[in-house]
Coordinates of C-alpha atoms in Angstrom, one line a residue:
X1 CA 0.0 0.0 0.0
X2 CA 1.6 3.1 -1.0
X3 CA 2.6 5.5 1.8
X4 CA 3.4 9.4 2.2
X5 CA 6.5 10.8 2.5
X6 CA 5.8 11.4 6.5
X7 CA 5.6 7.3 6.6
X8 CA 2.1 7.2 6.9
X9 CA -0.5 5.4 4.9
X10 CA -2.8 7.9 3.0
X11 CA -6.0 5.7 4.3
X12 CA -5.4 5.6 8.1
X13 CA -4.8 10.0 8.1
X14 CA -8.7 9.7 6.1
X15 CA -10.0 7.0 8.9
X16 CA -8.7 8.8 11.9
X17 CA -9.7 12.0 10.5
X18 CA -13.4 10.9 9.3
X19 CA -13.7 9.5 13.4
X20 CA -12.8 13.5 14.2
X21 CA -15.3 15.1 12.1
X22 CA -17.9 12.8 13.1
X23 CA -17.1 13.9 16.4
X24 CA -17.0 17.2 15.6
X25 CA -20.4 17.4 13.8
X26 CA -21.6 16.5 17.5
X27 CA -21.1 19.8 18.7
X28 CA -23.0 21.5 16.1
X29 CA -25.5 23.7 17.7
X30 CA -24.2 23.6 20.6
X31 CA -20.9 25.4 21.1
X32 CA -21.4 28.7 20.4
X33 CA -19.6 31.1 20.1
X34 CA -16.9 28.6 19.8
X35 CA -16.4 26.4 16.9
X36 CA -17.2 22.8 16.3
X37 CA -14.0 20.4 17.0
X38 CA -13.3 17.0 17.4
X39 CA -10.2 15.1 18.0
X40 CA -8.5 11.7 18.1
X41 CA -5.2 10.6 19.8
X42 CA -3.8 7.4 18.0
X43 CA -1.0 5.1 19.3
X44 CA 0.3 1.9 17.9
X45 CA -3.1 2.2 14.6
X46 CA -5.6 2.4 17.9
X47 CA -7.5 4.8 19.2
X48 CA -6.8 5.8 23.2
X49 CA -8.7 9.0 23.2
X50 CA -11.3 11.0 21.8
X51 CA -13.5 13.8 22.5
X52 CA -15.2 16.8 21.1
X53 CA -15.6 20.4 22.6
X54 CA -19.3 20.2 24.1
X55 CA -20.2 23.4 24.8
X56 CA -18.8 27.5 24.9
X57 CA -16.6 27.4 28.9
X58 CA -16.2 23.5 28.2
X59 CA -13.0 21.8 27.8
X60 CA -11.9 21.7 24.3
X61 CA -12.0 18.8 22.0
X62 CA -8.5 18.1 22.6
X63 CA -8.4 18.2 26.4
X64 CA -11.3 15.9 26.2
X65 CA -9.8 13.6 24.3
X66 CA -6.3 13.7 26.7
X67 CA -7.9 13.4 29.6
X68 CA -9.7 9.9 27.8
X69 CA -6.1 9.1 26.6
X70 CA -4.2 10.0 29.7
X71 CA -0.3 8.4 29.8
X72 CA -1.0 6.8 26.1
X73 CA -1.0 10.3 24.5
X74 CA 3.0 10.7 25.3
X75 CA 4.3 9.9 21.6
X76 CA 0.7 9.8 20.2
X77 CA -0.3 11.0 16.9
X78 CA -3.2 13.8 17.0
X79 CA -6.0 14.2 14.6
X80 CA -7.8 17.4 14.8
X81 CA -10.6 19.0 13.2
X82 CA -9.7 22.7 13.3
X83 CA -6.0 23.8 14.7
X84 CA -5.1 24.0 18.4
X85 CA -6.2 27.1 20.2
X86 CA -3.1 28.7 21.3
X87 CA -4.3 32.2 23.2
X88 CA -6.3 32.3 26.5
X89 CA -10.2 33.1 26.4
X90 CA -13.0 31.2 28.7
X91 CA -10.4 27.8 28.7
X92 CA -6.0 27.7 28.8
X93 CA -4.5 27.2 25.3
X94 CA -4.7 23.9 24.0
X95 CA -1.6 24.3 21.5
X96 CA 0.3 24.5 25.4
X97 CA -1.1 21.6 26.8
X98 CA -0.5 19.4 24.0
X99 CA 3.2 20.9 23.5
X100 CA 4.8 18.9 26.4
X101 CA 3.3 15.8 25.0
X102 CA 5.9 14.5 22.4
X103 CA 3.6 14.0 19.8
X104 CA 5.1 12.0 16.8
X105 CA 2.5 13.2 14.4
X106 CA -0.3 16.1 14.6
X107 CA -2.6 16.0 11.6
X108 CA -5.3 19.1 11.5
X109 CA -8.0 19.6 8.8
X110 CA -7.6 23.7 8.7
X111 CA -6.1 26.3 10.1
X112 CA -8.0 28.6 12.0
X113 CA -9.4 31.9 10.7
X114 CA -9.9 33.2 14.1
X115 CA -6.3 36.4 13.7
X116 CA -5.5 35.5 17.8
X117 CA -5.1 31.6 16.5
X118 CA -4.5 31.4 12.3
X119 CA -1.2 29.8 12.5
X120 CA 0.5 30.2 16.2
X121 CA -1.0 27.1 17.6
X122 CA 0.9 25.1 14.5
X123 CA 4.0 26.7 15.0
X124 CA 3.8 25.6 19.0
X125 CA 3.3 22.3 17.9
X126 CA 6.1 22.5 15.5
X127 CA 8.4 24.1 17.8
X128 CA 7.6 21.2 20.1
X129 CA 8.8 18.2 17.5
X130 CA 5.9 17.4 16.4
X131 CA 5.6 16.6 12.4
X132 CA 2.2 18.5 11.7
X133 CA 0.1 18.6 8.6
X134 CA -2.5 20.7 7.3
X135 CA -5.4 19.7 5.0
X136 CA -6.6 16.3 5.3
X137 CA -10.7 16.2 5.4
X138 CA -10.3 20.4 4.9
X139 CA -13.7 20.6 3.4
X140 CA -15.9 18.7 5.7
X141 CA -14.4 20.7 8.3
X142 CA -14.7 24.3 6.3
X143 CA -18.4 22.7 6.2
X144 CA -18.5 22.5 10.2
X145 CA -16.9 25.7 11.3
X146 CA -18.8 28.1 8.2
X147 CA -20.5 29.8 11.1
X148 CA -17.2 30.2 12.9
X149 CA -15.7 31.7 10.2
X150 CA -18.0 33.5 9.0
X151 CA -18.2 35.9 12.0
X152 CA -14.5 36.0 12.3
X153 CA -13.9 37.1 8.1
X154 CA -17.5 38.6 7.4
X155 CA -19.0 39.7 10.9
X156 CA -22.1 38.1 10.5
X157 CA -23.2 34.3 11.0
X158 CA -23.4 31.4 8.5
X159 CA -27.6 31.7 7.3
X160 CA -29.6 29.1 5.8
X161 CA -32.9 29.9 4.7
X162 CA -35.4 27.0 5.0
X163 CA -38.7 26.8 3.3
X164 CA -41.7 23.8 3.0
X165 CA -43.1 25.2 0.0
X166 CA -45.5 23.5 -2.8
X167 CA -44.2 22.9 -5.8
X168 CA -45.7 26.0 -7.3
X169 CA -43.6 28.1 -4.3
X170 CA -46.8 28.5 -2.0
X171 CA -46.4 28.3 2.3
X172 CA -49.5 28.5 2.2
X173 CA -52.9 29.1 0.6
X174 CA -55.3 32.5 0.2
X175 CA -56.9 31.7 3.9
X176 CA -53.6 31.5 5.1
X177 CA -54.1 27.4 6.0
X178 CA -50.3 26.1 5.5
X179 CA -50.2 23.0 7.8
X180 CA -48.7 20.7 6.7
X181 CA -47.4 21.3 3.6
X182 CA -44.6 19.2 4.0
X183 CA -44.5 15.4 5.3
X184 CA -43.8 14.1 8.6
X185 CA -39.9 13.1 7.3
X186 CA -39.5 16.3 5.8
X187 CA -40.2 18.0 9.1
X188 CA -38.1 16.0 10.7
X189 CA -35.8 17.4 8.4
X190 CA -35.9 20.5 9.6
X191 CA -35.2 19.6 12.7
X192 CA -32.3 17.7 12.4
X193 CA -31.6 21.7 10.8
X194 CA -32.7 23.4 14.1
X195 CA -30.6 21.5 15.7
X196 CA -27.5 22.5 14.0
X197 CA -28.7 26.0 14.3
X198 CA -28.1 28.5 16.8
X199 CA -30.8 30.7 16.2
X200 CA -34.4 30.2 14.7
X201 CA -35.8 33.6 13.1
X202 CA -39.2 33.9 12.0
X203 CA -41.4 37.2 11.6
X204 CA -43.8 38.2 13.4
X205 CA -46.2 37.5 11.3
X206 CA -45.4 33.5 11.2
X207 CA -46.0 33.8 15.5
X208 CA -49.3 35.6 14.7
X209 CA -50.4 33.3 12.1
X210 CA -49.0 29.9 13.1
X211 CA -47.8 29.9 16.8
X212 CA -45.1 27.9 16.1
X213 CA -42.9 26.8 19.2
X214 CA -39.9 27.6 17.4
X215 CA -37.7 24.5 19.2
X216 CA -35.7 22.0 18.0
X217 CA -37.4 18.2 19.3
X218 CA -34.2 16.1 19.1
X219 CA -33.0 15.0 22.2
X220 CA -30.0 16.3 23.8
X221 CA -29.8 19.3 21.5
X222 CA -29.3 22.5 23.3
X223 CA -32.4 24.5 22.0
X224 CA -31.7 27.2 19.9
X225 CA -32.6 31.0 20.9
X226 CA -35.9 32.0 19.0
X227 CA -35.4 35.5 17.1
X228 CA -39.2 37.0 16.1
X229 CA -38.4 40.0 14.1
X230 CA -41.4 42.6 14.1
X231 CA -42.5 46.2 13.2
X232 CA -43.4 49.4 14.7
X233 CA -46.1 47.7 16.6
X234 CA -44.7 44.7 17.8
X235 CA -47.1 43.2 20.2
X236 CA -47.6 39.2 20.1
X237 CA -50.7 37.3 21.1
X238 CA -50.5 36.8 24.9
X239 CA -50.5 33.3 24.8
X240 CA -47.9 32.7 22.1
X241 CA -45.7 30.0 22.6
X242 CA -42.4 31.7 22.4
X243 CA -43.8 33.9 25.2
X244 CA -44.9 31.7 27.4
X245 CA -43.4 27.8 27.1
X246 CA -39.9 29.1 28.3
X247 CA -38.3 26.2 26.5
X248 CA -36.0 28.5 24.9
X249 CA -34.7 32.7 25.1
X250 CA -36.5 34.6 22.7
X251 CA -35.1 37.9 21.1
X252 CA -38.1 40.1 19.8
X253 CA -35.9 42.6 17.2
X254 CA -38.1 46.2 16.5
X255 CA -36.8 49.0 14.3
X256 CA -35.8 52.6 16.5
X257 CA -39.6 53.8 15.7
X258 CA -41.4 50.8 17.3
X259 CA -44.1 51.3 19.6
X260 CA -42.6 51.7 23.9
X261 CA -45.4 50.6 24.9
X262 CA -45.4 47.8 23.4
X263 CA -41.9 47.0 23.8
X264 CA -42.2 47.1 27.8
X265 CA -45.3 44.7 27.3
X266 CA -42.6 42.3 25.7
X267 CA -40.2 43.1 28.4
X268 CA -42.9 42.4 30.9
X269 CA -43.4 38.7 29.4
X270 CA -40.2 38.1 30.2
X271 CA -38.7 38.4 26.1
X272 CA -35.5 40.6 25.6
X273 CA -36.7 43.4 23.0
X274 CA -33.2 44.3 21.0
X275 CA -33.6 47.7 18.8
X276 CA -31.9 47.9 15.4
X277 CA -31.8 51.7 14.5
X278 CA -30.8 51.8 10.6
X279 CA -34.8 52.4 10.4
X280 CA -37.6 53.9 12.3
X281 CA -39.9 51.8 10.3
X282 CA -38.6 48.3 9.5
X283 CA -35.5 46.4 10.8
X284 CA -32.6 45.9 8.1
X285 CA -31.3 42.9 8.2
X286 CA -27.8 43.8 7.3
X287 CA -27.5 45.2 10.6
X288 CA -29.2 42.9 11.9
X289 CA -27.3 39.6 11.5
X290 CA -24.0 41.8 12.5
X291 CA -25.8 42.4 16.2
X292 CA -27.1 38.6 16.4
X293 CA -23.0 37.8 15.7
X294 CA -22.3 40.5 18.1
X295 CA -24.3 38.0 20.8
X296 CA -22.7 35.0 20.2
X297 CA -24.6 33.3 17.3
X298 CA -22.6 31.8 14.5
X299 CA -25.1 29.6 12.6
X300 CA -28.8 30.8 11.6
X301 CA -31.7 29.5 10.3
X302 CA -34.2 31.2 9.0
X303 CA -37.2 29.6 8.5
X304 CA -39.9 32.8 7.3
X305 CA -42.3 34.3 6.2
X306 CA -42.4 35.5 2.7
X307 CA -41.5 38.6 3.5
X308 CA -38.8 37.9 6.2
X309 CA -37.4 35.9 3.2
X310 CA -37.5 38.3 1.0
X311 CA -35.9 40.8 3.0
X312 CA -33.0 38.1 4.0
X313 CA -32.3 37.7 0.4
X314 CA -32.5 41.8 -0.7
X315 CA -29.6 42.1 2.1
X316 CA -27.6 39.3 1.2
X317 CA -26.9 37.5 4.4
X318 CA -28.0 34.2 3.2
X319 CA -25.8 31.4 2.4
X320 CA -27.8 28.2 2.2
X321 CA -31.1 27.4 1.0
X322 CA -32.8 24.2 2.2
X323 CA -36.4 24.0 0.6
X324 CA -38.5 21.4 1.0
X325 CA -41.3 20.8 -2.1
X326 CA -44.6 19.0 -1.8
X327 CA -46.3 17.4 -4.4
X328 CA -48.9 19.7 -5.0
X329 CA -50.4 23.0 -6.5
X330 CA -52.0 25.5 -4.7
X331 CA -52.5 28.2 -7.4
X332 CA -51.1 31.7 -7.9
X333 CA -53.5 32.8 -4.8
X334 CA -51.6 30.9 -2.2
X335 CA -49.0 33.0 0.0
X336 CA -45.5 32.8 -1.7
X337 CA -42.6 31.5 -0.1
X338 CA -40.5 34.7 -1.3
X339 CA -41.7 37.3 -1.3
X340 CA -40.6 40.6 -4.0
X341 CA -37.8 41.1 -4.5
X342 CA -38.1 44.6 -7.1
X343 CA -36.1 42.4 -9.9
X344 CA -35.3 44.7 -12.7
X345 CA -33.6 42.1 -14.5
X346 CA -32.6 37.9 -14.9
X347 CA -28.6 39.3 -14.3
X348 CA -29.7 40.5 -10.9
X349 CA -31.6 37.4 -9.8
X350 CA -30.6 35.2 -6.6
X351 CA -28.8 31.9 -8.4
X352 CA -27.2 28.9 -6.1
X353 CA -24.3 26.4 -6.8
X354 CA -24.1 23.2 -6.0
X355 CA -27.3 21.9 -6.3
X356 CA -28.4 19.0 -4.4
X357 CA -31.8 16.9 -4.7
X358 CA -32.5 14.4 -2.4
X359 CA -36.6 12.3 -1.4
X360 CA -37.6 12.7 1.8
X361 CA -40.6 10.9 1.8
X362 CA -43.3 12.1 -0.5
X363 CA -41.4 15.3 -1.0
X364 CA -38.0 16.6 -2.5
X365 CA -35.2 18.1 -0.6
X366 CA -33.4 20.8 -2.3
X367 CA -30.1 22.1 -1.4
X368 CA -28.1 24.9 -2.5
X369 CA -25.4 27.5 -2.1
X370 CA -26.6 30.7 -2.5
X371 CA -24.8 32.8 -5.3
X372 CA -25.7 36.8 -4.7
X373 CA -25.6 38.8 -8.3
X374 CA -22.6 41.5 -7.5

């Protein structure tokens, strides 16, 4: 079997590395601010510790997996998702911790973005002996830590925007009836995305309408906070779910001109009202997504209406699209799932890359990268 120049086989960096990203993907949703990160200490083509970082203050992924390992990581190889951390914030530098180890090899999918890390945790490990390498699995893990990354290079978090839609792109029909459009698998679906998610954003309109609960069902998943963005009179029926169920936080947003009193009626039902002032009448949602990664959220799902699409879309914060499509027709009357977008030509349209089609039951998945005209 052929092997690198580092005297390793090609196959076990991929194995060890796939155990670390599967590890990793078990912190999605879960460890913000902080990114995902799983790692694996090898010794002797076995496994003697693993761990991933579980939540933001929580040991990181690789002082999980030492303290599993103990004496056997003296010599070990390291396979790590995202490089070590190498400055002080809630936790001690991992890159310092593992230095004193003696590590024969440290493998690491990416470099960190984050300017206090991006480099100086590799160049600790180097300095220590250790033979380190850079790349393998890179774009699962670029997949893992988008949010992350996103707030460090762009100041605002990873978005996906999910729809359940008809196949003619109705949510719904002229009386406003939309459940359920979708299938049971499908919504389970979508929470499989709610729990990768740290916040949910819906409009005000959605709670009015629907009273949706806004949580993710999966067990074990931390819940992710609920963001209801509303107008100059933001008031939401008293008996609202993500009011009263305390299941989750839930950030009302209001532009500068929005109604006090209503605000303090919010405040009073125990919601945190957050003002966006680019507008006295409507919230922008540039600014927007820049305060939610101001507070700590890295990954967000929007989930609608129309119009809260829409708006999403006109400010370019979204990444991802995930839209579900039912097979059915509900007729040019029916509430759109998108809502205008003042279009004044094809060029200036929103196109996506990398398609992806998938069944989920009776309905189609679609999948997408979103591709903002410049």
């Amino acid at each position: 079997m052929r092997r690198s120049r580092a005297g390793t086989r090609p196959d076990v960096d991929e194995r060890f590395m796939e155990r670390a990203l599967a590890l990793a993907a078990r912190g999605l949703g879960r460890t913000s601010p902080n990114p995902p990160v799983g790692a694996v200490f090898v010794r002797d083509g076995q496994i003697v510790g693993e761990g991933f970082h579980r939540q933001a203050g929580g040991p990181h992924a690789e002082i999980v997996a030492l303290r599993q390992a103990g004496a056997r990581a003296h010599g070990a190889d390291l396979y790590v998702t995202l490089e070590p951390c190498a400055h002080h914030g809630r936790t001690p530098p991992c890159a310092a911790a593992l230095a004193p180890l003696g590590l024969r090899r440290v493998v690491v999918a990416m470099r960190d973005p984050n300017p206090r890390v991006r480099g100086r945790g590799l160049r600790m490990l180097r300095a220590a002996g250790a033979r380190v390498s850079v790349g393998q699995g890179a774009g699962a893990a670029e997949k893992l830590v988008a949010g992350h990354r996103s707030v460090v290079e762009r100041g605002r978090p990873w978005t996906v925007l999910k729809l359940g839609t008809s196949l003619d792109g109705r949510i719904g029909t002229a009386s406003g009836r939309s459940r359920w459009i979708t299938g049971p698998r499908a919504r389970r679906r979508g929470q499989e995305l709610r729990g990768m998610a740290d916040a949910i954003l819906v409009g005000a309109r959605t709670v009015r309408a629907d009273d949706p609960h806004l949580t993710c069902r999966i067990p074990g998943r931390r819940q992710p906070v609920r963001v209801v963005v509303a107008g100059v009179h933001p008031g939401l029926p008293d008996r609202a779910h993500v009011l009263r169920d305390g299941l989750a936080p839930t950030w009302v947003v209001v532009p500068r001109g929005a109604s006090r009193a209503a605000t303090a009626k919010l405040r009073r039902q125990g919601v945190e009202v957050i003002e966006i002032g680019e507008d006295a009448r409507r919230v922008a949602f540039g600014p927007l997504a820049r305060t939610l990664a101001a507070r700590g959220i890295t990954r967000l799902l929007i989930e609608g209406g129309g119009q809260v699409a829409a708006a999403a879309l006109r400010a370019r914060i979204v990444d991802e699209v995930a839209i579900f499509l039912a097979p059915m027709l509900i007729g040019a009357d029916g509430v759109a799932a998108i809502g205008p977008l003042a279009l004044r030509s094809l060029a200036r349209a929103v196109h996506v890359d990398d398609l992806r089609v998938e069944r989920v039951g009776p309905d189609l998945l679609v999948c997408a990268h979103v591709r903002h005209a410049r």
